[in-house]
Short mmCIF file of C-alpha atoms in Angstrom, two decimals:
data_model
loop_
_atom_site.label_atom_id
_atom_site.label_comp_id
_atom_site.label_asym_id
_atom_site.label_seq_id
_atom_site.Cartn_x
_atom_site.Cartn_y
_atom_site.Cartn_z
CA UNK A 196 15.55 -17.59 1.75
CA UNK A 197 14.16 -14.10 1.65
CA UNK A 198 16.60 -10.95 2.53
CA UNK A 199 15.69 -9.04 4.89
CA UNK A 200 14.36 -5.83 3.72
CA UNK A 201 15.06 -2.40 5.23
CA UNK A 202 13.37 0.55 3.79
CA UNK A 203 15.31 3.69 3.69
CA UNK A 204 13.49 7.53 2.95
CA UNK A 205 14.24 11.03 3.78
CA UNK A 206 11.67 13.38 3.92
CA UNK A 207 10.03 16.63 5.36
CA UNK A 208 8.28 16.83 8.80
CA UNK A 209 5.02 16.51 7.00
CA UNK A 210 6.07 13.37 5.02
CA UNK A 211 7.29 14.73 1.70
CA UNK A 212 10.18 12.72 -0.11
CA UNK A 213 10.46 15.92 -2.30
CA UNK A 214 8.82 18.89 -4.29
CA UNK A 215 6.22 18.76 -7.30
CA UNK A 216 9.20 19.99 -9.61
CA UNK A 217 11.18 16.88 -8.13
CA UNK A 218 13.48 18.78 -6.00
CA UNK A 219 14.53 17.31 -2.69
CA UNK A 220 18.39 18.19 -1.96
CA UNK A 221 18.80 18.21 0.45
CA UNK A 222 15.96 17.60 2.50
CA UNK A 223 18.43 15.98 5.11
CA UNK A 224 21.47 17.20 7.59
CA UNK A 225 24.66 16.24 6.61
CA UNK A 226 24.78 13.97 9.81
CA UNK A 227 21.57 12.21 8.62
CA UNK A 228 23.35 11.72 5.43
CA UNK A 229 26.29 10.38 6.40
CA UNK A 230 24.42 8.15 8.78
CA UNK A 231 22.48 7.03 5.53
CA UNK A 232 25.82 5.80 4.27
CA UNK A 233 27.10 3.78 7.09
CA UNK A 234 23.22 2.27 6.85
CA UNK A 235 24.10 1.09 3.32
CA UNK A 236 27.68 0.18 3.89
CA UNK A 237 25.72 -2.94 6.15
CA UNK A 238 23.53 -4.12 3.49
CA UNK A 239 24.61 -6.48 0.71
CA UNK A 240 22.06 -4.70 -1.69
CA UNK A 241 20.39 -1.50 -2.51
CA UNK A 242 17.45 -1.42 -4.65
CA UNK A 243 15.33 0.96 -6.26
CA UNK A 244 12.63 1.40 -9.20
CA UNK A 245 12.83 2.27 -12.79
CA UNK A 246 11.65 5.55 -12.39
CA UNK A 247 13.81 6.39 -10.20
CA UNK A 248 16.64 5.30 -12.46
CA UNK A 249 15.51 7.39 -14.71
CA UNK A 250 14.68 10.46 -12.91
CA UNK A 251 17.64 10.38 -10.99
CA UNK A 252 20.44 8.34 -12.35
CA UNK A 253 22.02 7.45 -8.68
CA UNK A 254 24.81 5.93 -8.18
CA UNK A 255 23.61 3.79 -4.58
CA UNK A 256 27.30 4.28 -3.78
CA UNK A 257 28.65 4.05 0.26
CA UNK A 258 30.43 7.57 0.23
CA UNK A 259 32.49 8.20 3.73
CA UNK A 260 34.94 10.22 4.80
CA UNK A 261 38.32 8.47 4.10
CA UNK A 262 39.69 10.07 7.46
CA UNK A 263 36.46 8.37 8.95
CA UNK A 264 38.10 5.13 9.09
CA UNK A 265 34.83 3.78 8.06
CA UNK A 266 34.29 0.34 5.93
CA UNK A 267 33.72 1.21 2.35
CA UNK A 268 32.12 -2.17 1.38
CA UNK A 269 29.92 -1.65 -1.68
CA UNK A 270 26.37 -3.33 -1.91
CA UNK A 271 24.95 -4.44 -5.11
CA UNK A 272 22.80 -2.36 -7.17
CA UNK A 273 19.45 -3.55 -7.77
CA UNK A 274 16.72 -2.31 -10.17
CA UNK A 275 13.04 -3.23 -10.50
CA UNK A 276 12.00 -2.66 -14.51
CA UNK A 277 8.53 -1.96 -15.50
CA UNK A 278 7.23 -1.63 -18.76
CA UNK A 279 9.09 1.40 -19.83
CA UNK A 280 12.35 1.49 -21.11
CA UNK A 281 15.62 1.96 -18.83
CA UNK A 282 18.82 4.27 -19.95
CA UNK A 283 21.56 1.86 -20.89
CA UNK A 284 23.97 4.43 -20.42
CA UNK A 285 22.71 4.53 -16.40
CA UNK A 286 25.54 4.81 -13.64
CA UNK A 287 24.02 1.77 -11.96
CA UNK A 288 24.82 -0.89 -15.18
CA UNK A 289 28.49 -0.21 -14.78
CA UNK A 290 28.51 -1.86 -11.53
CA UNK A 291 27.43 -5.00 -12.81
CA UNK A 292 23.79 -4.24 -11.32
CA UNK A 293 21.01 -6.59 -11.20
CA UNK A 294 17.93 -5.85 -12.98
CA UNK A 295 14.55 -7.65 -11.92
CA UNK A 296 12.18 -7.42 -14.96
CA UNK A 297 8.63 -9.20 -16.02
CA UNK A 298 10.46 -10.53 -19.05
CA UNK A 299 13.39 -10.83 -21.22
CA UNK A 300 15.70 -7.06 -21.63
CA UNK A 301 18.09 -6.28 -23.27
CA UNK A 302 20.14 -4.59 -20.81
CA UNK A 303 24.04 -4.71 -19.14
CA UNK A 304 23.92 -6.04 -16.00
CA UNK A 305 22.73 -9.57 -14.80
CA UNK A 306 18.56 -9.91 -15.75
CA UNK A 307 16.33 -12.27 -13.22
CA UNK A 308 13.48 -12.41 -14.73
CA UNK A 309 9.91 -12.76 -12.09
CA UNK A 310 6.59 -11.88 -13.77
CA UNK A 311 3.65 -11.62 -12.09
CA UNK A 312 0.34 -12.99 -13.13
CA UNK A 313 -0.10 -10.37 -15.65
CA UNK A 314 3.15 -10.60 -17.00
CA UNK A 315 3.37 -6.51 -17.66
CA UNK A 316 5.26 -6.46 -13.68
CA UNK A 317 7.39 -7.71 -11.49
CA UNK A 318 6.65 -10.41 -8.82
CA UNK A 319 8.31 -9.17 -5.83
CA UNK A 320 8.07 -11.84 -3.96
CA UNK A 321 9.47 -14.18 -6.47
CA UNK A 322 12.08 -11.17 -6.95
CA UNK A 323 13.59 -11.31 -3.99
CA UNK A 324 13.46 -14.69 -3.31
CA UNK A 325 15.60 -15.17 -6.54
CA UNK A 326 17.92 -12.36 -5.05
CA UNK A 327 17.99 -14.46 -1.72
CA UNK A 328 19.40 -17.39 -3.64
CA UNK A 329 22.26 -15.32 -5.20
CA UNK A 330 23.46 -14.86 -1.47
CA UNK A 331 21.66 -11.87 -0.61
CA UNK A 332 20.82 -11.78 2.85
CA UNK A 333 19.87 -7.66 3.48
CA UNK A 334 18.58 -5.07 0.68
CA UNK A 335 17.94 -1.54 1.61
CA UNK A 336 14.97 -0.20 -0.03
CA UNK A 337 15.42 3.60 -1.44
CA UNK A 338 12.52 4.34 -3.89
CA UNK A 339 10.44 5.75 -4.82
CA UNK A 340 7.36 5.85 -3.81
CA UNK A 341 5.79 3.69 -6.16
CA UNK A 342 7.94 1.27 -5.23
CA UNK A 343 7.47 1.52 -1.73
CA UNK A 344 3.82 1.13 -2.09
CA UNK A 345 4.10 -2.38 -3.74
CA UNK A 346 6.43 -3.46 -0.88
CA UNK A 347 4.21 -2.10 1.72
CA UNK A 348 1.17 -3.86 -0.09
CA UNK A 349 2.98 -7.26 -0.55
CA UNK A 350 4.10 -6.86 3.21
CA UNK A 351 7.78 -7.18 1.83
CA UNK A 352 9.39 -4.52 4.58
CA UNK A 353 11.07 -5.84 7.48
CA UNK A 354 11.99 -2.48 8.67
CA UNK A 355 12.33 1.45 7.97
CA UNK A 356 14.66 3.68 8.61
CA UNK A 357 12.94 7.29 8.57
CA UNK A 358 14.90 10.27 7.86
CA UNK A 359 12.67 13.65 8.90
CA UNK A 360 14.67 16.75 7.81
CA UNK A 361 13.90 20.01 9.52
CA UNK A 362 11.47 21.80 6.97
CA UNK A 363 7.42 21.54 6.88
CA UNK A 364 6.95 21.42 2.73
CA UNK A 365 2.78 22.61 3.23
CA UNK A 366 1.37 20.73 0.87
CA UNK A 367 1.57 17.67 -1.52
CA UNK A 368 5.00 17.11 -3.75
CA UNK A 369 6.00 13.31 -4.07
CA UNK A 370 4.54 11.62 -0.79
CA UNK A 371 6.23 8.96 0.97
CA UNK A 372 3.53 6.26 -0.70
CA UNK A 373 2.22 6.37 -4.08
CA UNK A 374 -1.73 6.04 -3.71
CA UNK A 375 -4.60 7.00 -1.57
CA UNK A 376 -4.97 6.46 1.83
CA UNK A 377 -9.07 5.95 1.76
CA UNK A 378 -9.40 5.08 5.50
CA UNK A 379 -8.01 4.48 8.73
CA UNK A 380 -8.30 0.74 8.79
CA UNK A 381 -5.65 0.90 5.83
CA UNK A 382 -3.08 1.42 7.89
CA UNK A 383 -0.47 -1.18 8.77
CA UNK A 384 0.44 -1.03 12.94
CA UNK A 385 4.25 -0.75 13.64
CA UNK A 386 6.12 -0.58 15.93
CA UNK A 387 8.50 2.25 16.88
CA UNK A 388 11.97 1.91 18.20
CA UNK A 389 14.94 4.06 18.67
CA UNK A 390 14.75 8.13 17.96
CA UNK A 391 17.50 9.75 17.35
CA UNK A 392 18.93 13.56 16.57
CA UNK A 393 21.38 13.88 14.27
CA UNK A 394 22.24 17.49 13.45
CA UNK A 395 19.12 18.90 12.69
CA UNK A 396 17.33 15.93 11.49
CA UNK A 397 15.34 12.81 13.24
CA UNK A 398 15.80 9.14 12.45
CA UNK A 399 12.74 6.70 13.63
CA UNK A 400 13.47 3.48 13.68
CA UNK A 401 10.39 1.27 12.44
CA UNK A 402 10.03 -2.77 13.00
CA UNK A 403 7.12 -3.26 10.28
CA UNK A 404 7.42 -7.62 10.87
CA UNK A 405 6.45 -7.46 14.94
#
């Protein structure tokens, strides 16, 4: 059965996930951070592209306050591999993660392996559905935009969790979706649920499957 897939982003007011020059920390308020945590301590995945692997070597780590009382239940890693090469050396591979590639790596970590039809990608679909089987039932999706894009276009998100920081970044860094928007009858209909302040940031709830 296909997880469920929730896709996580923080941004600027004007839909920026960060600068040209790849800055973006911290876009967020601590508060939306933190509740960014507790989001992934409920998933039993997180996964992300290559790119961002390389760009940004994260960790996808639930990080809460000990005092907090909090669960500290850690999901599994998950990375999508293009055609490009990924860092062995990455933090992700020594937490066993699980690499979804269009053919055979040779990489730590566990390797499902879902081409598409042109065998240069990954088939998403298949993807998950292979992730689904290993007892996956929810996978957060945190970037980047590329990636986001596919999902959106293979109608692969369940739901988003928006994270709008307090700061208008005037012009175009790394949008939320790779690609152009060419007209109006591109865009998907959601629907919007809860809105909430936290600090000086917004979270918008988005149900993408109505």
């Amino acid at each position: 059965m296909r997880p469920t897939v929730i896709m996580k982003a923080a941004m600027t007011l004007d839909g920026q996930l960060a600068a040209a020059d790849g800055t973006s920390q911290w876009i967020s308020s601590p508060e939306a951070r933190r509740d960014a945590h507790r989001l992934r301590a409920r998933v039993d995945a997180v996964i992300v592209g290559a790119g961002t692997v390389r760009a940004d070597d994260p960790r996808l780590t639930v990080r809460l306050p000990a005092e907090s009382g909090e669960g500290v239940a850690q999901p599994i890693p998950v990375i999508v591999a293009g055609s490009g090469p990924l860092p062995t050396g990455a933090q992700l591979f020594r937490r066993d993660a699980v690499v979804l590639a269009p053919r055979e790596l040779d990489l730590p970590g566990r390797l499902i392996v879902a081409p598409d039809s042109t065998g240069d990608r990954v088939d998403l679909a298949n993807g998950l559905d292979r992730l689904g089987s290993l007892g996956i039932a929810t996978i957060m999706l945190e970037g980047g935009a590329s990636l986001f894009r596919s999902f959106l276009d293979g109608g692969l998100i369940d739901r988003a969790v928006l994270y709008y920081g307090p700061l208008l970044a005037g012009g175009v860094g790394a949008p939320l979706f790779a690609g152009r928007w060419e007209t109006l009858a591109e865009g998907r209909a959601v629907h919007i649920g809860e809105v909430h302040r936290l600090g000086r940031s917004m979270r918008v709830d988005i149900d993408l499957a109505y």
